[in-house]
Coordinates of C-alpha atoms in Angstrom, one line a residue:
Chain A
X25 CA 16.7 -37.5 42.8
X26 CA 14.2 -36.6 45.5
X27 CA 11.2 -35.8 45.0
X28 CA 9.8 -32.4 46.1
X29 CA 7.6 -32.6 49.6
X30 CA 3.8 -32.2 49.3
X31 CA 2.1 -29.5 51.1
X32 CA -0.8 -31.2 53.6
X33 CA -3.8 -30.2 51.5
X34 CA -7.6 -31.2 52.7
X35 CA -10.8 -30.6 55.2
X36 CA -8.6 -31.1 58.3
X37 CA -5.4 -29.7 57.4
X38 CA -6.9 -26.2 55.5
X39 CA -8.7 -25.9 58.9
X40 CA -6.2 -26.5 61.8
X41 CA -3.2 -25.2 59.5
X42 CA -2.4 -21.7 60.8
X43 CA -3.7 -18.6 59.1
X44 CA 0.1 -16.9 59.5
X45 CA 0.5 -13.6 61.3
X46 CA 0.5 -13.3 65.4
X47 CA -0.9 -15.9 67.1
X48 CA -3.1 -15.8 69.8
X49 CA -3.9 -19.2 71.6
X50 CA -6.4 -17.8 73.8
X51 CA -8.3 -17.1 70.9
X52 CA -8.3 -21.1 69.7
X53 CA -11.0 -23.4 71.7
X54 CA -8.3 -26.5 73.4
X55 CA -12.2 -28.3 73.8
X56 CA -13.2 -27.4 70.0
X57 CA -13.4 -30.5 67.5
X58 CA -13.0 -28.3 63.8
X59 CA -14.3 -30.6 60.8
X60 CA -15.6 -33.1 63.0
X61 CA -19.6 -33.1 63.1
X62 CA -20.3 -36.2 65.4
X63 CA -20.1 -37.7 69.0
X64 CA -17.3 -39.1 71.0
X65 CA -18.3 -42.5 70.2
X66 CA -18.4 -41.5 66.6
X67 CA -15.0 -40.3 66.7
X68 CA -13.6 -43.4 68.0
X69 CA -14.9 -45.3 65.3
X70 CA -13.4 -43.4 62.9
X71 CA -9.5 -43.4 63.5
X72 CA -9.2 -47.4 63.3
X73 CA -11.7 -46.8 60.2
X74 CA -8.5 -45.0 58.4
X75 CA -6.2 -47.5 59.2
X76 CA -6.8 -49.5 56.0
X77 CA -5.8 -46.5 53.9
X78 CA -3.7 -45.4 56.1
X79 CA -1.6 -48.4 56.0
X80 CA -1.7 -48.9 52.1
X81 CA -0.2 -45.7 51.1
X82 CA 2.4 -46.0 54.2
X83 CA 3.3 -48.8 52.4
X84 CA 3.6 -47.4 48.9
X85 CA 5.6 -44.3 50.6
X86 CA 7.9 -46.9 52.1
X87 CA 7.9 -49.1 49.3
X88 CA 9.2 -45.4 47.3
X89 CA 12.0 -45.3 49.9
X90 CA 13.7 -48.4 48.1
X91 CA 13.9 -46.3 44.7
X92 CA 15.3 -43.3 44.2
X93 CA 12.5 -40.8 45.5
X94 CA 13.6 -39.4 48.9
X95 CA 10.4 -38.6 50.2
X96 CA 9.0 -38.9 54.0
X97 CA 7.1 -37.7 56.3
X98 CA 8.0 -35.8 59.6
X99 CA 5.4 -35.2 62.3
X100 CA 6.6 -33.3 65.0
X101 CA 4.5 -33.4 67.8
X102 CA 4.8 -30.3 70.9
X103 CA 2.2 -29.3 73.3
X104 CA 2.4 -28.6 77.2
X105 CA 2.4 -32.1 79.9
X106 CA -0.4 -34.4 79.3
X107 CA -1.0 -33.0 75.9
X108 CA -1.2 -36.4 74.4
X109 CA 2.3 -37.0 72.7
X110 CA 1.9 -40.4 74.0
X111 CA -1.7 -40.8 73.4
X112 CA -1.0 -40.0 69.6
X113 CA 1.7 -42.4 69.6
X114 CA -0.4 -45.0 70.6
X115 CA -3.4 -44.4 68.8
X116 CA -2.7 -42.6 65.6
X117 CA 1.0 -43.6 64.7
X118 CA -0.1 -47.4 66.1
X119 CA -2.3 -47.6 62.9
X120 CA 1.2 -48.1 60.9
X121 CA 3.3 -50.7 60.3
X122 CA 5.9 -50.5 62.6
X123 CA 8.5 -51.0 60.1
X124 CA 7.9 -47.9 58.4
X125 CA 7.7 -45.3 61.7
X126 CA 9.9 -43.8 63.1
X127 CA 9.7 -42.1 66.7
X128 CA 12.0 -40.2 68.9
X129 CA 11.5 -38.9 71.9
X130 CA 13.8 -36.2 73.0
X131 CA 14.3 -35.7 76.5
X132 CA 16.2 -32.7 78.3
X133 CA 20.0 -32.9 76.4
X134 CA 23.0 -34.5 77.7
X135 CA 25.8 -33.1 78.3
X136 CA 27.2 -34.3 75.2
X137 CA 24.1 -33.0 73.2
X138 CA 24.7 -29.3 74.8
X139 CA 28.5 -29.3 73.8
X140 CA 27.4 -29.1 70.3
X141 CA 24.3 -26.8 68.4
X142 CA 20.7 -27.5 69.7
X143 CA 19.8 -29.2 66.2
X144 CA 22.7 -31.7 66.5
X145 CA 20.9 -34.3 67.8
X146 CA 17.6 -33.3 65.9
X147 CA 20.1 -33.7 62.8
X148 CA 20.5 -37.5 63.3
X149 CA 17.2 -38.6 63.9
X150 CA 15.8 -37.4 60.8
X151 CA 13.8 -40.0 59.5
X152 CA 15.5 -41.6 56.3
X153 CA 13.7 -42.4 52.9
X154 CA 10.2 -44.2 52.7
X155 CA 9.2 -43.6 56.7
X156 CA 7.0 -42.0 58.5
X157 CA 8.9 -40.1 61.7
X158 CA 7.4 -39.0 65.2
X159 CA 9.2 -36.3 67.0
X160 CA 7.8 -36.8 70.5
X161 CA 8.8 -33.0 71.1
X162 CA 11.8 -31.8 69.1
X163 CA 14.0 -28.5 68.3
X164 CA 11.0 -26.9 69.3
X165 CA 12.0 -27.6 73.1
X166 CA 14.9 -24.9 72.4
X167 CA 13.5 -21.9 71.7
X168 CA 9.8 -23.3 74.6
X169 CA 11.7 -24.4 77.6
X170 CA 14.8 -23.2 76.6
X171 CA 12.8 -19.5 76.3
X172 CA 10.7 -19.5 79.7
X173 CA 13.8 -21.1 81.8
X174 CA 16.4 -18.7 80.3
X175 CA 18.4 -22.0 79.3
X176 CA 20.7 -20.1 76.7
X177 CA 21.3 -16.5 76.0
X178 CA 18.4 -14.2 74.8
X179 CA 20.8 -14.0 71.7
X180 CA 21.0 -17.3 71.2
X181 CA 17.5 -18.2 71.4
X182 CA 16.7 -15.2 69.3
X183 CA 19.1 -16.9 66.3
X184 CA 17.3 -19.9 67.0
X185 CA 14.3 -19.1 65.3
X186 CA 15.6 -18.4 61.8
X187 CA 17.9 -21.3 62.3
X188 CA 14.7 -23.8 62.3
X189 CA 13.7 -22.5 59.4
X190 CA 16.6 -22.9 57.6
X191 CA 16.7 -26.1 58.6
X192 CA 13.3 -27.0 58.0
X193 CA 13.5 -25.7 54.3
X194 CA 16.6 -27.9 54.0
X195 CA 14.4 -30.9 55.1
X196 CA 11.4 -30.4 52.4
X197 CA 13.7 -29.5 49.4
X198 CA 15.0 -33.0 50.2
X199 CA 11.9 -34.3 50.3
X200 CA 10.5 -34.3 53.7
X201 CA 7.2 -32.8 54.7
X202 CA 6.7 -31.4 57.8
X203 CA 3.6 -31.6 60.1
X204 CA 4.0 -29.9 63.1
X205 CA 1.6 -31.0 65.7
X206 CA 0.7 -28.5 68.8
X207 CA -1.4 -30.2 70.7
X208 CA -3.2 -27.4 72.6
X209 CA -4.9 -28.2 75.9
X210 CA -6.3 -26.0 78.9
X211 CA -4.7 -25.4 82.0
X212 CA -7.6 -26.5 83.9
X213 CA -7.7 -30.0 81.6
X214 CA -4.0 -30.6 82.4
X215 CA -4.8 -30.2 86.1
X216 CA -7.7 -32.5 85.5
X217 CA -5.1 -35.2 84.1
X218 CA -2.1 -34.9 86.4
X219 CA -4.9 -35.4 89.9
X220 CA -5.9 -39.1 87.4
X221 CA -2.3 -39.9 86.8
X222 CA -2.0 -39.4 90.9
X223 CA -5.3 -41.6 91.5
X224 CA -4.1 -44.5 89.7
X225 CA -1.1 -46.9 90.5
X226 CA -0.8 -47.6 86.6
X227 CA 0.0 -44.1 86.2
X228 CA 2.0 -42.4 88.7
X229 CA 5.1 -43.5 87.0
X230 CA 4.2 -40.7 84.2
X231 CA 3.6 -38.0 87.4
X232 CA 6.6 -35.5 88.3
X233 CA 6.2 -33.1 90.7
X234 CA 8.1 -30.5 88.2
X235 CA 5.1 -31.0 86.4
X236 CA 3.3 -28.9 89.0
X237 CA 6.2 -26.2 89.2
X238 CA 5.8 -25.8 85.5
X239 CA 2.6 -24.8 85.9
X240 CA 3.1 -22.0 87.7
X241 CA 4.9 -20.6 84.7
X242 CA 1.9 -21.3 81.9
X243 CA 1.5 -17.6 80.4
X244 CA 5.1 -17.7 79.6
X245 CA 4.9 -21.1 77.9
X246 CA 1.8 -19.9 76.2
X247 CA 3.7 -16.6 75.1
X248 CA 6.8 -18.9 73.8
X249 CA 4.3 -20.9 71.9
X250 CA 2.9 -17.9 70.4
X251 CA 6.3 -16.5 69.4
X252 CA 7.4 -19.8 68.1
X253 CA 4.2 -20.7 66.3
X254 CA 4.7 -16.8 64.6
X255 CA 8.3 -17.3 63.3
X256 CA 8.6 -21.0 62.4
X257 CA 5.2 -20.8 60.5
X258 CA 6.6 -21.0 56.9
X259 CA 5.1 -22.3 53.4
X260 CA 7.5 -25.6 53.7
X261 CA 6.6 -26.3 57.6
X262 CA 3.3 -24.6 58.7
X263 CA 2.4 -25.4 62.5
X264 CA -0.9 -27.1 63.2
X265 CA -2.6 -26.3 66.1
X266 CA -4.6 -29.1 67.2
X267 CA -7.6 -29.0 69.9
X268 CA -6.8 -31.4 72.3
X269 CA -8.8 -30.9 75.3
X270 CA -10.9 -34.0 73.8
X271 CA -8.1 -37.0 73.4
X272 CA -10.5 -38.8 70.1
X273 CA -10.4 -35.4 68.6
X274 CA -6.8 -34.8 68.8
X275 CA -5.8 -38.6 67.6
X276 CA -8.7 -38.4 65.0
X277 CA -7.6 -34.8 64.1
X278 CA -3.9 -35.9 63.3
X279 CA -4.9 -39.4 61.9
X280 CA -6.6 -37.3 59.2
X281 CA -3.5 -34.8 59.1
X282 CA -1.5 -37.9 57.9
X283 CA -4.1 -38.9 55.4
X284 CA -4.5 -36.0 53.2
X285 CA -1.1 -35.8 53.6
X286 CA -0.5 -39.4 52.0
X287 CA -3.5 -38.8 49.5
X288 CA -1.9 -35.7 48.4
X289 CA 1.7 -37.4 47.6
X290 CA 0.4 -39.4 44.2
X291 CA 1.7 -42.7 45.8
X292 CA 2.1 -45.5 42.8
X293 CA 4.1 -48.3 43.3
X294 CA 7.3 -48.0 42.5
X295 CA 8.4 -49.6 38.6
X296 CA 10.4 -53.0 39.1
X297 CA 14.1 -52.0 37.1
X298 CA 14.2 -55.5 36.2
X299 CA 12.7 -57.6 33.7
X300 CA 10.1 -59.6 35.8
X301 CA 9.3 -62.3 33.1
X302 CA 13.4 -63.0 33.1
X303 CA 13.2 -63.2 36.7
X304 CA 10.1 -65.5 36.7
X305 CA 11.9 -67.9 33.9
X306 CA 15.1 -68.6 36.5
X307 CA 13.2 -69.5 39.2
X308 CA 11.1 -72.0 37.1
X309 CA 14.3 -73.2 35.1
X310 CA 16.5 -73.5 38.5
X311 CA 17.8 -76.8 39.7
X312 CA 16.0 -76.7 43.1
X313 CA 18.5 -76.1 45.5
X314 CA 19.0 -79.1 48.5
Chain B
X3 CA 21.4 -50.5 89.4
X4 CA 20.3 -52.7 86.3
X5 CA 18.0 -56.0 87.0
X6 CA 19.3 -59.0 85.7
X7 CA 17.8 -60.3 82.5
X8 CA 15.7 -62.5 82.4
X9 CA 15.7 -65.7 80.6
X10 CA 12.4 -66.6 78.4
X11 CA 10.7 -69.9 79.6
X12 CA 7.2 -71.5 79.2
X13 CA 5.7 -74.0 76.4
X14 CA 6.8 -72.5 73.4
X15 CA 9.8 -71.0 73.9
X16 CA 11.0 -74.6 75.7
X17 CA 10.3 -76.4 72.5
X18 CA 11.6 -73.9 69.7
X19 CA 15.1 -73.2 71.8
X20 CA 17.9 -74.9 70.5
X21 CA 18.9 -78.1 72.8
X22 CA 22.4 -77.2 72.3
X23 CA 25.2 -79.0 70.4
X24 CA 25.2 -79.5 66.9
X25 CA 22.5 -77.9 64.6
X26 CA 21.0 -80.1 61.9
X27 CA 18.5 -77.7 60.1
X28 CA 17.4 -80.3 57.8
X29 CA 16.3 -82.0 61.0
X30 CA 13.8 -79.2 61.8
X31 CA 10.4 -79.2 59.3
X32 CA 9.8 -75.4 58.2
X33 CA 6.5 -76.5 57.7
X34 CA 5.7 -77.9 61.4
X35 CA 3.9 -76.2 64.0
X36 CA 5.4 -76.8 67.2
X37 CA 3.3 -76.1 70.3
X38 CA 0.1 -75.0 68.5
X39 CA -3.1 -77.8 67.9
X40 CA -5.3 -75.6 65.7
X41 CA -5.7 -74.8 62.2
X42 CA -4.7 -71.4 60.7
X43 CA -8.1 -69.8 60.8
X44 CA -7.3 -70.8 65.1
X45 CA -3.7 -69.1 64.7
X46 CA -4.4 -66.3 62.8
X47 CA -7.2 -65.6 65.8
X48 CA -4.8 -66.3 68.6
X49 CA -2.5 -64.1 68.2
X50 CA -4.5 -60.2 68.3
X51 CA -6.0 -62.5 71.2
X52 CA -2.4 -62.3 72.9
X53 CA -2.6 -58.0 72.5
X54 CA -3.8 -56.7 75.9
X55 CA -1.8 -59.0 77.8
X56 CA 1.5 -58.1 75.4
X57 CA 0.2 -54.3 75.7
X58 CA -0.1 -54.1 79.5
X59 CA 2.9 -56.1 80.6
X60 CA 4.9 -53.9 77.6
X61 CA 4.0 -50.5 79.2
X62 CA 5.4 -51.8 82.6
X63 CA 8.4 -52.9 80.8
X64 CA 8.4 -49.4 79.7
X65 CA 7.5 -47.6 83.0
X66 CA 10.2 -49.8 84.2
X67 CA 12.3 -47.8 82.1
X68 CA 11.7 -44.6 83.7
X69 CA 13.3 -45.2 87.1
X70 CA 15.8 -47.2 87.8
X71 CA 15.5 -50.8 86.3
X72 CA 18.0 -50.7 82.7
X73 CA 15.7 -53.9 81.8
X74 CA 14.5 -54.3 77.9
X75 CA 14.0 -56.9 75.3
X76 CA 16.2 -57.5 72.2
X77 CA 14.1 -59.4 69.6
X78 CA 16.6 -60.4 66.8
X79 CA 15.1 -61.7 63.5
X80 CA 17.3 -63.8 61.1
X81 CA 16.1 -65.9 58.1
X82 CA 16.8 -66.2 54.3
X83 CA 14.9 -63.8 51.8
X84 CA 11.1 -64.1 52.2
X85 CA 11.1 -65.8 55.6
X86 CA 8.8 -62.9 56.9
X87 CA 11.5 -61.0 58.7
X88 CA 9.1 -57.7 57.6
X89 CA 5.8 -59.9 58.4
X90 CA 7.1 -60.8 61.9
X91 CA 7.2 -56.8 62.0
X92 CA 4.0 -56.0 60.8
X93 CA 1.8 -58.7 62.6
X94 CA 3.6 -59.1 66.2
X95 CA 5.6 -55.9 67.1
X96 CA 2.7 -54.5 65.6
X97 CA 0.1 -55.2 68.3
X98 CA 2.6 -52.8 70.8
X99 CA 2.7 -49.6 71.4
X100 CA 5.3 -48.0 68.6
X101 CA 6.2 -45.5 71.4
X102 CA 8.0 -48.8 73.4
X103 CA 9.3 -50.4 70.2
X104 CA 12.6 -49.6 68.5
X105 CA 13.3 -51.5 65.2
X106 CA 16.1 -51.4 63.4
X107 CA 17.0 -53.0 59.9
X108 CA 20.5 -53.8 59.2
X109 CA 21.1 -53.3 55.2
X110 CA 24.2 -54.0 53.7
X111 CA 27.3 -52.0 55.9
X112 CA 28.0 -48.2 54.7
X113 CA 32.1 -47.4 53.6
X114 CA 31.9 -45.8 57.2
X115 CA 30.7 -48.4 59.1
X116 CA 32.7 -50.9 57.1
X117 CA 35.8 -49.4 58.9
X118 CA 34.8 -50.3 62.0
X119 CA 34.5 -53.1 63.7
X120 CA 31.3 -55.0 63.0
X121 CA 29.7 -54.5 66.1
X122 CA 30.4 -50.7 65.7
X123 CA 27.3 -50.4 64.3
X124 CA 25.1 -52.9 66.4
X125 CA 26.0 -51.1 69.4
X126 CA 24.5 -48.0 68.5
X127 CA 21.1 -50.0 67.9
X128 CA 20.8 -51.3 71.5
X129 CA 17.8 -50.7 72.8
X130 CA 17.3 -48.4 75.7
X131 CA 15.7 -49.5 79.1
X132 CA 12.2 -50.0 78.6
X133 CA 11.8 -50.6 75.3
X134 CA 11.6 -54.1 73.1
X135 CA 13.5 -53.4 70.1
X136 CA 13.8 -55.8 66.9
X137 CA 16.7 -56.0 65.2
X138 CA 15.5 -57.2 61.5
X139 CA 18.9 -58.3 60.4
X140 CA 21.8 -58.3 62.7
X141 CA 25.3 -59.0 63.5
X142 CA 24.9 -62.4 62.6
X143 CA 25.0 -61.6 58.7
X144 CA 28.6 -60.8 59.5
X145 CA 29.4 -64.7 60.5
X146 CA 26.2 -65.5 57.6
X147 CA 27.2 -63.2 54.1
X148 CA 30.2 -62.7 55.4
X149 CA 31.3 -66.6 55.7
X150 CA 29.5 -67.3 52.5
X151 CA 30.3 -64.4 50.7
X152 CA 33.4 -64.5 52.5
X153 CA 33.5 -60.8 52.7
X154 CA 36.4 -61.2 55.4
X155 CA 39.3 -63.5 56.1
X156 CA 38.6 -66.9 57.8
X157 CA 40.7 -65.9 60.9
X158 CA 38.4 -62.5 61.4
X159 CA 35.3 -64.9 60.4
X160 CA 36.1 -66.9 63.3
X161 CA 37.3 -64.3 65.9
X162 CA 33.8 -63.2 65.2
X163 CA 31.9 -65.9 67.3
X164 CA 33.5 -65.0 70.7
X165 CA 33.1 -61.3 69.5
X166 CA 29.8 -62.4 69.2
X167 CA 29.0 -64.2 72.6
X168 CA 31.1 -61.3 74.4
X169 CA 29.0 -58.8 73.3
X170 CA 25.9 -60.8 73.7
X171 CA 26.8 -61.4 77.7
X172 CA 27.7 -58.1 78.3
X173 CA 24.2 -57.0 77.1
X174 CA 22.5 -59.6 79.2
X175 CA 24.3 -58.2 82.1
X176 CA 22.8 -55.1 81.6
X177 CA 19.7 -56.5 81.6
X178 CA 18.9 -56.8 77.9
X179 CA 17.1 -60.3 77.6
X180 CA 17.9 -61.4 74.0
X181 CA 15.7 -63.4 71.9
X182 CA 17.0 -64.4 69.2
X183 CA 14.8 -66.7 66.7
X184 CA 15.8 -68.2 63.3
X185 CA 13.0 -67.7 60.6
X186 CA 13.3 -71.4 59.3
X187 CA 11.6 -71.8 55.4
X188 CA 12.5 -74.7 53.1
X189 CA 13.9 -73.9 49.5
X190 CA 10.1 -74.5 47.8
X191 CA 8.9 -71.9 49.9
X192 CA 11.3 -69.0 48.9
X193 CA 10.7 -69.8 46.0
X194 CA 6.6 -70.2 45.6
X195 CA 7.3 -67.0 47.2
X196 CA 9.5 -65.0 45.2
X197 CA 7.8 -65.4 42.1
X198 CA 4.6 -64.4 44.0
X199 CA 6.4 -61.3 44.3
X200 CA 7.2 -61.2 40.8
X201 CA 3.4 -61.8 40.0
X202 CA 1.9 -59.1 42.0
X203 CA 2.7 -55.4 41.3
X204 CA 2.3 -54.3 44.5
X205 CA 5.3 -56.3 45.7
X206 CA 7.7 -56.1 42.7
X207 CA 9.2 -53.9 44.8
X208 CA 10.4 -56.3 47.3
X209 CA 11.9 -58.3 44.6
X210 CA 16.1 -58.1 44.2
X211 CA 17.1 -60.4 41.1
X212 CA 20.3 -61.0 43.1
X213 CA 17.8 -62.9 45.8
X214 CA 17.9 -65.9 42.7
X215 CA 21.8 -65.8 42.9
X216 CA 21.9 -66.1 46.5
X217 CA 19.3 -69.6 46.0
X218 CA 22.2 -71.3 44.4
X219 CA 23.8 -70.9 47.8
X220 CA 21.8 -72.4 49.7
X221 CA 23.7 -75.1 51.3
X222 CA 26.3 -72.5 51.7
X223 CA 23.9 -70.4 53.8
X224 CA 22.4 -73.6 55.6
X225 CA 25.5 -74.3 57.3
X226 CA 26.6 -70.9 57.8
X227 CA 23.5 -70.7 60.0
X228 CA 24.6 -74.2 61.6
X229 CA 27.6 -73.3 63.1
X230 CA 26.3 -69.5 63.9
X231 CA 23.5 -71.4 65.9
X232 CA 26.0 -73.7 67.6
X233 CA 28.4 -71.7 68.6
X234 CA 26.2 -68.5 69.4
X235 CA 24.1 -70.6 71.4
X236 CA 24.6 -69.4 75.0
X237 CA 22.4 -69.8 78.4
X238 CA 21.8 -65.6 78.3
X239 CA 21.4 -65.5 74.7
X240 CA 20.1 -69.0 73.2
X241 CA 18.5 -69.3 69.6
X242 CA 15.0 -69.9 68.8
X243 CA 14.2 -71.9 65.4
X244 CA 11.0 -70.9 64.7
X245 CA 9.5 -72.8 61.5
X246 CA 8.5 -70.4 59.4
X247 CA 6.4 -72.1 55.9
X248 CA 3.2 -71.0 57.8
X249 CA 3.3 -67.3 57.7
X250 CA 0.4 -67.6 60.5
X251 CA 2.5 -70.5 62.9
X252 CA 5.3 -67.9 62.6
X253 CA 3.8 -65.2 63.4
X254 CA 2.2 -66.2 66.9
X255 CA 4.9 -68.2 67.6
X256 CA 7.4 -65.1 68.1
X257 CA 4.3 -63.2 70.0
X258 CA 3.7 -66.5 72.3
X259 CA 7.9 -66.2 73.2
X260 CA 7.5 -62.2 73.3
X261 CA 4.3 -63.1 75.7
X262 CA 6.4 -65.6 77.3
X263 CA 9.1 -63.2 78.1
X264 CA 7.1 -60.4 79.4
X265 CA 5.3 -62.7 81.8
X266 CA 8.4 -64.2 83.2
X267 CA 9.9 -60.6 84.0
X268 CA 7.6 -59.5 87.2
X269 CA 6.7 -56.4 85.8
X270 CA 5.7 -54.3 88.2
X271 CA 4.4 -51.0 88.2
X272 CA 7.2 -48.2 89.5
X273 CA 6.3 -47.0 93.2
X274 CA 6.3 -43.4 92.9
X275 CA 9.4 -41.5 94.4
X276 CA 7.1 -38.7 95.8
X277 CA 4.5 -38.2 98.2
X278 CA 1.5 -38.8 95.9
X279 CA -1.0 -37.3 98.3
X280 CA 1.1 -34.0 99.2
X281 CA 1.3 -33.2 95.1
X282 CA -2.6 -34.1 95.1
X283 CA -3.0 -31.2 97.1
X284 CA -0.4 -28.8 95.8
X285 CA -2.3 -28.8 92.8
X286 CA -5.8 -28.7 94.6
X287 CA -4.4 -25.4 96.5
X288 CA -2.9 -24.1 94.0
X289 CA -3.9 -20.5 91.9
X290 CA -5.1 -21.8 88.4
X291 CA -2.7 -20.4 85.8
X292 CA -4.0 -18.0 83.4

């Protein structure tokens, strides 16, 4: 039977969650750093100074994956080019074990992905039992990109919107809570970061000129973000809007998403359904095998 | 157009490959450490002093990936219960960035997957361009189980091994350079282990009292692996024996082959496909968005 998913519940998550109702990004500081008091150098310290904990109760949720309690996590990370997705990646989701994450990146759909319904492919990359998932964007894409570039019918898109949440209330009745991560940056900080990803040879893979186009169209990303962020904001899978202007505030911000998360899970180690002084008694009576 | 793979070479991966020919495990000490002078308080240091270099040369692997260069890494853990398939996960893929890893572990086949043919299942798990994935478990336990357990009839047993070396060349022609390393432990060691599992609460979990059946096979298993490593033992897909006793020794053993690997690959950094200073500028020029 799975167990029910737990509602993110702390400091962090009470202050980035959103308070429901329009939303108005304007109104949200991308260069704020809510809950966190200190410096830069302070910040930095503190991610890798969760990883301890943060490890553990991965390990207990993992370790709850191999009984029958169906419970995971599912971070779904969205936010505009140079946002971070990667940064988080790296930082925050690299304090795991790697056995125990799971991350997908979606990239623009196939042609095989469009022949069927945009959460398809979101369908089977659900992470199973015991893990902790990334979606480096997600379903999310449909209703942003798909919205500002007119990729489907206004109808369609419209559905959209109550179709997430259907979906995402199937997810936590079977035991999966949802963070959903926008990382919210400035216009002037992305421009900031696409002239360094041109000024350094180790980084102009990451450049595409579309990049620059899709700048052009940033009020209507913003607006799909705010129409998004409105409707998909439910009790089961509230959205998250994370500062990320400052790059240790948004991976210290989201490492401390995870943890009151995982703190607020009651994570024991699962009961052995065996009798472990038996099982202890045939390895020591065992002929030794050659 | 796909590079060719590349073929690991350098200290340790020259004296952990299999010469070829016939495999005599009890020939190989579980407990040796091949390739490495120091004690374990040395090895346990060495290896987070192999992360930078593994980290750099694994996000050119992975910028590789985004243009045109199908080149990736196929790690591919086999080993009896306890031989640190899940520590190999935790200590070495663990110093990369989760964003380029991919792991998959292999469990027991579903009804569904059971009804195909037994590489249905691995083929779905290849990793993409760019990416090292780890396969804990793979389509060896169908010629290791499944000749022990002998979950299928000889004749398919043994079509399996061609199946096998097909399948492997076809990926190295893509440009998938396959490591794949045998996680070698003696009998004693399962079992000091196993009942250290049994003695700790927080790994009770990990303990299957079927794992004490499968002991009794031991010799069965041993030379399952033997001919597996013989005949599976091919110039674009050779197997490592990695002695695996010392949890430390096996650990920076795989991430000195990983290392290995990477270095031998000339990992350059993609030249951009646009005119870097002409987007500098169309982003100096252009209006800010609102």
């Amino acid at each position: 039977m799975a167990a029910a998913a737990v509602q993110p519940s702390g400091p962090i998550s009470d202050l980035l969650r959103l308070p429901g109702g329009p939303v108005d990004l304007r109104a949200i500081d991308p260069h704020g750093k809510p809950g966190f008091d200190g410096k830069k150098k302070d910040g930095k310290k503190a991610l890798p100074a969760m990883g301890e904990e943060l490890f553990d109760l991965q390990e207990r949720l993992y370790a709850g994956g191999y009984v029958e309690d169906g419970r995971r996590i599912l971070l779904v990370l969205q936010g505009m080019d140079t946002s971070g997705k990667g940064g988080v990646l790296k930082h925050t989701a690299g304090l795991f074990d790697p056995n125990g994450l799971r991350i997908h990146s979606f990239k623009a759909p196939t042609d095989e992905e469009r022949a069927h319904d945009f959460l398809w492919r979101i369908e089977k990359e659900v992470p199973p039992a015991g893990k902790v998932g990334v979606f480096d964007r997600s379903h999310y894409e449909d209703v942003l990109i798909g919205r500002v570039r007119s990729l489907a019918p206004a109808e369609e898109i419209e559905r959209r919107y109550d179709a997430i949440n259907d979906f995402e209330a199937g997810l936590a009745a079977e035991g999966v809570t949802i963070l959903k991560c926008m990382l919210h940056i400035s216009a002037d900080k992305q421009r900031e970061r696409l002239l360094a990803r041109l000024d350094d040879p180790t980084k102009q893979w990451k450049f595409n000129p579309g990049d620059v186009d899709e700048r052009a169209l940033w009020p209507a990303y913003r607006e799909a973000y705010e129409i998004a962020l409105e409707r998909c904001h439910t009790g089961v899978a509230p959205w998250y809007v994370v500062p990320s202007d400052r790059k240790w505030y948004r991976n210290w911000a989201i490492g401390s998403l995870l943890l009151e998360t995982l703190r607020g899970m009651d994570l024991s180690w699962p009961e052995p359904d065996y009798d472990v002084d038996e099982q202890r008694q045939r390895l020591l009576d065992e002929t030794p095998p050659g």
